[in-house]
Amino acid sequence: MLRLIPDDTKIPFMRWRSVTFSISVCLLVLTVLAWGAMGINYGIDFTGGNLIEVRHKGGPADLSELRKVIGGLELGEAQVQGFGQGDDVMIRLPEQPGGDAAQQVALNKVKDKLGDAYEIRRTEVVGPSVSADLRRDGAIAVVVSLGLVLIYLWFRFEWQFAIGAVLTTAHDIVLTMGVIIIFQLQFDLQSLAAVLTIVGYSLNDTVVVYDRIRESLRKYKKMPLPELIDLSINETLSRTICTALTTFMAVLALFVFGGEALRGFNFTMLVGI
């Protein structure tokens, strides 16, 4: 059978913990500083506005000309981004003053201006009240999920294990958000769904290693804790690598071939994995 990882690995993970902990702390601090300096580039799900996905019927679209056309409508700072083979274009309009009716007027202006040269493939309109609720509920979802993890592991193992799992899961979430913030990638509901998926994925990996550590604690009562943790991680290493690798390959295929609609979710998942 194919074995990516040998059975009897003896990698001294705990020997490098001072270095890896220091790297993690530095990255966490960098994320916090970037968050304060740059902020999160929220998508229209969290800020409100219009999103229009169109396809140019005559081949690759002229993005510079399209930006001039959309800019001439005086609808605010619009974003025009090409994707796919060059004939697909994503147009994002900021929230228009005047409520939901104003959003629909802006949408109709763009449709009329594009005319028959473009095929309208998808439109989304998000009002300011809905976007504020989504932003609040998204933050609550992440906090509640971590709290439930803490309670679950407290009963499943011991409170020390629960705190460790929450810290490592929060570590994965914050570093994933750090990449999104530093590169100013758009954070929308898809990205939030990916963050919550990463919570479950990280927790699942943690519980597998925890379970082996608990077995080792009963089996090797006199073994020093760093050696016991190394043993447990090495014994579950093949499962960890294979699970992460197969998931990464599947998400990578979705990222490359899945189109713009799933790009935010797929990219966030790739970083998280």
Short mmCIF file of C-alpha atoms in Angstrom, two decimals:
data_model
loop_
_atom_site.label_atom_id
_atom_site.label_comp_id
_atom_site.label_asym_id
_atom_site.label_seq_id
_atom_site.Cartn_x
_atom_site.Cartn_y
_atom_site.Cartn_z
CA MET A 1 0.00 0.00 0.00
CA LEU A 2 1.03 3.59 -0.59
CA ARG A 3 2.44 5.18 2.56
CA LEU A 4 3.24 8.89 2.51
CA ILE A 5 4.51 8.78 6.11
CA PRO A 6 6.48 5.84 7.59
CA ASP A 7 4.95 4.05 10.58
CA ASP A 8 7.80 4.56 13.05
CA THR A 9 8.59 8.27 12.73
CA LYS A 10 10.39 9.85 15.67
CA ILE A 11 10.24 13.55 14.81
CA PRO A 12 11.09 15.62 17.93
CA PHE A 13 8.28 18.17 17.61
CA MET A 14 8.53 19.39 21.19
CA ARG A 15 12.24 20.14 20.82
CA TRP A 16 11.32 22.98 18.44
CA ARG A 17 8.42 24.34 20.48
CA SER A 18 10.29 27.47 21.60
CA VAL A 19 10.96 28.44 17.98
CA THR A 20 7.50 27.60 16.67
CA PHE A 21 5.73 29.28 19.61
CA SER A 22 7.81 32.42 18.97
CA ILE A 23 6.92 32.39 15.27
CA SER A 24 3.23 31.98 16.10
CA VAL A 25 3.27 34.85 18.60
CA CYS A 26 5.00 37.12 16.06
CA LEU A 27 2.43 36.25 13.39
CA LEU A 28 -0.44 36.85 15.82
CA VAL A 29 0.97 40.26 16.76
CA LEU A 30 1.43 41.10 13.05
CA THR A 31 -2.21 40.16 12.41
CA VAL A 32 -3.46 42.38 15.22
CA LEU A 33 -1.34 45.31 13.99
CA ALA A 34 -2.53 44.81 10.40
CA TRP A 35 -6.12 44.63 11.61
CA GLY A 36 -5.73 47.96 13.41
CA ALA A 37 -3.87 49.68 10.56
CA MET A 38 -5.68 48.27 7.51
CA GLY A 39 -8.96 46.86 8.77
CA ILE A 40 -10.97 44.09 7.13
CA ASN A 41 -12.01 44.48 3.51
CA TYR A 42 -15.67 43.55 4.00
CA GLY A 43 -17.71 42.43 1.01
CA ILE A 44 -21.18 43.71 0.24
CA ASP A 45 -22.64 41.03 2.52
CA PHE A 46 -21.31 43.06 5.46
CA THR A 47 -21.30 46.60 4.05
CA GLY A 48 -24.36 46.67 1.79
CA GLY A 49 -24.48 47.49 -1.91
CA ASN A 50 -24.83 45.76 -5.28
CA LEU A 51 -22.94 42.92 -6.92
CA ILE A 52 -23.38 42.21 -10.63
CA GLU A 53 -21.74 39.31 -12.47
CA VAL A 54 -21.76 39.74 -16.27
CA ARG A 55 -20.25 37.98 -19.30
CA HIS A 56 -19.10 39.81 -22.41
CA LYS A 57 -20.68 38.21 -25.47
CA GLY A 58 -17.84 39.18 -27.82
CA GLY A 59 -14.88 37.55 -26.07
CA PRO A 60 -12.53 39.08 -23.47
CA ALA A 61 -13.94 42.23 -21.90
CA ASP A 62 -12.15 45.60 -22.02
CA LEU A 63 -11.93 46.27 -18.28
CA SER A 64 -10.49 49.78 -18.60
CA GLU A 65 -13.30 50.85 -20.91
CA LEU A 66 -15.86 49.17 -18.66
CA ARG A 67 -14.50 51.06 -15.63
CA LYS A 68 -14.95 54.35 -17.50
CA VAL A 69 -18.52 53.42 -18.42
CA ILE A 70 -19.47 52.43 -14.87
CA GLY A 71 -17.61 55.44 -13.42
CA GLY A 72 -19.63 57.76 -15.65
CA LEU A 73 -22.82 56.67 -13.91
CA GLU A 74 -21.65 58.45 -10.72
CA LEU A 75 -22.62 55.62 -8.41
CA GLY A 76 -19.61 55.93 -6.13
CA GLU A 77 -16.33 54.01 -6.13
CA ALA A 78 -17.26 50.93 -8.14
CA GLN A 79 -14.99 47.89 -8.47
CA VAL A 80 -14.67 46.11 -11.82
CA GLN A 81 -12.78 42.82 -11.76
CA GLY A 82 -12.32 40.25 -14.52
CA PHE A 83 -12.07 36.52 -13.89
CA GLY A 84 -12.34 33.21 -15.71
CA GLN A 85 -11.27 33.36 -19.37
CA GLY A 86 -11.44 37.16 -19.45
CA ASP A 87 -15.02 37.47 -20.66
CA ASP A 88 -16.50 37.23 -17.15
CA VAL A 89 -16.61 40.42 -15.06
CA MET A 90 -17.62 41.13 -11.46
CA ILE A 91 -18.99 44.65 -10.79
CA ARG A 92 -19.35 45.80 -7.18
CA LEU A 93 -21.21 49.01 -6.38
CA PRO A 94 -21.11 50.66 -2.95
CA GLU A 95 -24.26 51.21 -0.95
CA GLN A 96 -26.35 54.01 -2.43
CA PRO A 97 -28.08 56.59 -0.21
CA GLY A 98 -31.84 56.19 -0.25
CA GLY A 99 -32.47 52.67 1.00
CA ASP A 100 -33.38 49.55 -0.97
CA ALA A 101 -35.11 51.51 -3.73
CA ALA A 102 -31.88 53.40 -4.47
CA GLN A 103 -29.94 50.11 -4.71
CA GLN A 104 -32.38 48.83 -7.32
CA VAL A 105 -32.16 52.08 -9.30
CA ALA A 106 -28.35 51.80 -9.39
CA LEU A 107 -28.63 48.20 -10.54
CA ASN A 108 -30.98 49.16 -13.38
CA LYS A 109 -28.64 51.97 -14.47
CA VAL A 110 -25.78 49.54 -14.88
CA LYS A 111 -27.93 47.04 -16.77
CA ASP A 112 -29.18 49.72 -19.17
CA LYS A 113 -25.65 51.06 -19.75
CA LEU A 114 -24.21 47.63 -20.52
CA GLY A 115 -26.93 46.95 -23.07
CA ASP A 116 -26.87 43.82 -25.22
CA ALA A 117 -23.06 43.52 -25.22
CA TYR A 118 -23.10 41.81 -21.82
CA GLU A 119 -25.10 38.92 -20.42
CA ILE A 120 -26.28 39.51 -16.84
CA ARG A 121 -25.49 36.27 -14.98
CA ARG A 122 -26.05 37.16 -11.34
CA THR A 123 -27.15 40.13 -9.23
CA GLU A 124 -27.18 40.63 -5.47
CA VAL A 125 -28.53 43.55 -3.48
CA VAL A 126 -27.79 43.81 0.26
CA GLY A 127 -29.32 46.59 2.35
CA PRO A 128 -27.51 48.34 5.22
CA SER A 129 -29.65 46.83 7.98
CA VAL A 130 -29.18 43.31 6.63
CA SER A 131 -25.40 43.77 6.33
CA ALA A 132 -25.14 45.04 9.92
CA ASP A 133 -27.11 42.02 11.18
CA LEU A 134 -24.92 39.64 9.17
CA ARG A 135 -21.73 41.18 10.58
CA ARG A 136 -23.02 40.90 14.15
CA ASP A 137 -24.38 37.38 13.74
CA GLY A 138 -21.15 36.23 12.09
CA ALA A 139 -19.07 37.40 15.03
CA ILE A 140 -21.50 35.72 17.46
CA ALA A 141 -21.29 32.46 15.48
CA VAL A 142 -17.50 32.31 15.81
CA VAL A 143 -17.51 33.13 19.55
CA VAL A 144 -20.32 30.66 20.32
CA SER A 145 -18.59 27.89 18.35
CA LEU A 146 -15.39 28.35 20.37
CA GLY A 147 -17.38 28.40 23.61
CA LEU A 148 -19.13 25.13 22.75
CA VAL A 149 -15.77 23.59 21.87
CA LEU A 150 -14.50 24.56 25.33
CA ILE A 151 -17.50 22.95 27.05
CA TYR A 152 -17.38 19.79 24.92
CA LEU A 153 -13.68 19.12 25.52
CA TRP A 154 -14.00 19.96 29.21
CA PHE A 155 -16.40 17.02 29.58
CA ARG A 156 -14.63 14.78 27.04
CA PHE A 157 -11.12 15.22 28.47
CA GLU A 158 -10.06 17.69 31.18
CA TRP A 159 -10.18 21.49 31.44
CA GLN A 160 -6.49 21.79 30.48
CA PHE A 161 -7.20 20.01 27.20
CA ALA A 162 -10.21 22.27 26.55
CA ILE A 163 -8.20 25.47 27.00
CA GLY A 164 -5.44 24.15 24.76
CA ALA A 165 -7.93 23.23 22.02
CA VAL A 166 -9.62 26.64 22.11
CA LEU A 167 -6.26 28.44 21.99
CA THR A 168 -5.04 26.40 19.02
CA THR A 169 -8.35 26.77 17.17
CA ALA A 170 -8.34 30.53 17.80
CA HIS A 171 -4.72 30.57 16.59
CA ASP A 172 -5.77 28.97 13.28
CA ILE A 173 -8.65 31.42 12.84
CA VAL A 174 -6.59 34.53 13.64
CA LEU A 175 -3.73 33.57 11.29
CA THR A 176 -6.21 32.81 8.51
CA MET A 177 -7.79 36.23 9.05
CA GLY A 178 -4.27 37.72 9.05
CA VAL A 179 -3.67 36.56 5.47
CA ILE A 180 -7.04 37.97 4.40
CA ILE A 181 -6.31 41.31 6.09
CA ILE A 182 -2.71 41.73 4.91
CA PHE A 183 -3.60 41.01 1.28
CA GLN A 184 -6.87 42.98 1.64
CA LEU A 185 -8.91 40.10 0.26
CA GLN A 186 -12.65 40.52 0.40
CA PHE A 187 -14.29 39.00 3.47
CA ASP A 188 -17.91 37.99 2.88
CA LEU A 189 -20.36 35.32 4.00
CA GLN A 190 -18.46 32.66 2.05
CA SER A 191 -15.27 33.54 3.89
CA LEU A 192 -17.14 33.41 7.20
CA ALA A 193 -18.51 29.96 6.32
CA ALA A 194 -14.94 28.86 5.58
CA VAL A 195 -13.74 30.19 8.96
CA LEU A 196 -16.45 28.19 10.75
CA THR A 197 -15.48 25.12 8.70
CA ILE A 198 -11.86 25.62 9.76
CA VAL A 199 -13.03 25.65 13.40
CA GLY A 200 -14.52 22.19 12.95
CA TYR A 201 -11.59 20.93 10.91
CA SER A 202 -9.00 22.15 13.43
CA LEU A 203 -11.01 20.76 16.33
CA ASN A 204 -11.31 17.36 14.67
CA ASP A 205 -7.54 17.17 14.20
CA THR A 206 -6.95 18.29 17.78
CA VAL A 207 -9.31 15.69 19.28
CA VAL A 208 -7.57 12.87 17.36
CA VAL A 209 -4.19 13.85 18.81
CA TYR A 210 -5.71 14.46 22.28
CA ASP A 211 -7.23 10.99 22.28
CA ARG A 212 -3.84 9.43 21.56
CA ILE A 213 -2.20 11.56 24.26
CA ARG A 214 -4.79 10.34 26.78
CA GLU A 215 -4.09 6.73 25.84
CA SER A 216 -0.34 7.33 26.16
CA LEU A 217 -0.79 8.94 29.58
CA ARG A 218 -2.42 5.74 30.82
CA LYS A 219 0.10 3.47 29.13
CA TYR A 220 3.36 5.30 29.92
CA LYS A 221 2.82 6.76 33.37
CA LYS A 222 6.50 7.61 33.98
CA MET A 223 7.37 8.99 30.53
CA PRO A 224 8.23 12.75 30.52
CA LEU A 225 5.38 14.78 29.07
CA PRO A 226 7.33 16.27 26.08
CA GLU A 227 8.38 12.75 24.99
CA LEU A 228 4.83 11.47 25.44
CA ILE A 229 3.42 14.30 23.28
CA ASP A 230 6.04 13.62 20.60
CA LEU A 231 5.08 9.94 20.62
CA SER A 232 1.39 10.72 20.29
CA ILE A 233 1.86 13.21 17.44
CA ASN A 234 4.11 10.80 15.54
CA GLU A 235 1.61 7.97 15.97
CA THR A 236 -1.17 10.11 14.44
CA LEU A 237 1.08 11.87 11.90
CA SER A 238 0.13 9.71 8.93
CA ARG A 239 -3.57 10.31 9.54
CA THR A 240 -3.01 14.05 10.01
CA ILE A 241 -0.95 14.49 6.83
CA CYS A 242 -3.17 12.32 4.63
CA THR A 243 -6.38 14.01 5.81
CA ALA A 244 -4.96 17.50 5.34
CA LEU A 245 -3.40 16.66 1.96
CA THR A 246 -6.53 15.12 0.45
CA THR A 247 -8.70 17.99 1.71
CA PHE A 248 -6.19 20.54 0.42
CA MET A 249 -6.13 18.92 -3.05
CA ALA A 250 -9.93 18.86 -3.24
CA VAL A 251 -10.25 22.52 -2.21
CA LEU A 252 -7.40 23.49 -4.56
CA ALA A 253 -9.30 21.95 -7.49
CA LEU A 254 -12.40 23.93 -6.47
CA PHE A 255 -10.30 27.10 -6.18
CA VAL A 256 -8.81 26.69 -9.67
CA PHE A 257 -11.88 25.44 -11.53
CA GLY A 258 -14.82 26.43 -9.29
CA GLY A 259 -15.30 29.95 -10.63
CA GLU A 260 -15.63 33.29 -8.88
CA ALA A 261 -18.73 32.40 -6.86
CA LEU A 262 -16.79 30.04 -4.54
CA ARG A 263 -13.39 31.72 -4.68
CA GLY A 264 -13.63 33.42 -1.28
CA PHE A 265 -14.62 30.21 0.48
CA ASN A 266 -11.99 28.11 -1.28
CA PHE A 267 -9.11 30.53 -0.68
CA THR A 268 -9.94 30.87 3.02
CA MET A 269 -10.11 27.08 3.34
CA LEU A 270 -6.73 26.66 1.62
CA VAL A 271 -5.08 29.08 4.04
CA GLY A 272 -6.82 27.48 7.02
CA ILE A 273 -5.83 23.94 6.11
#
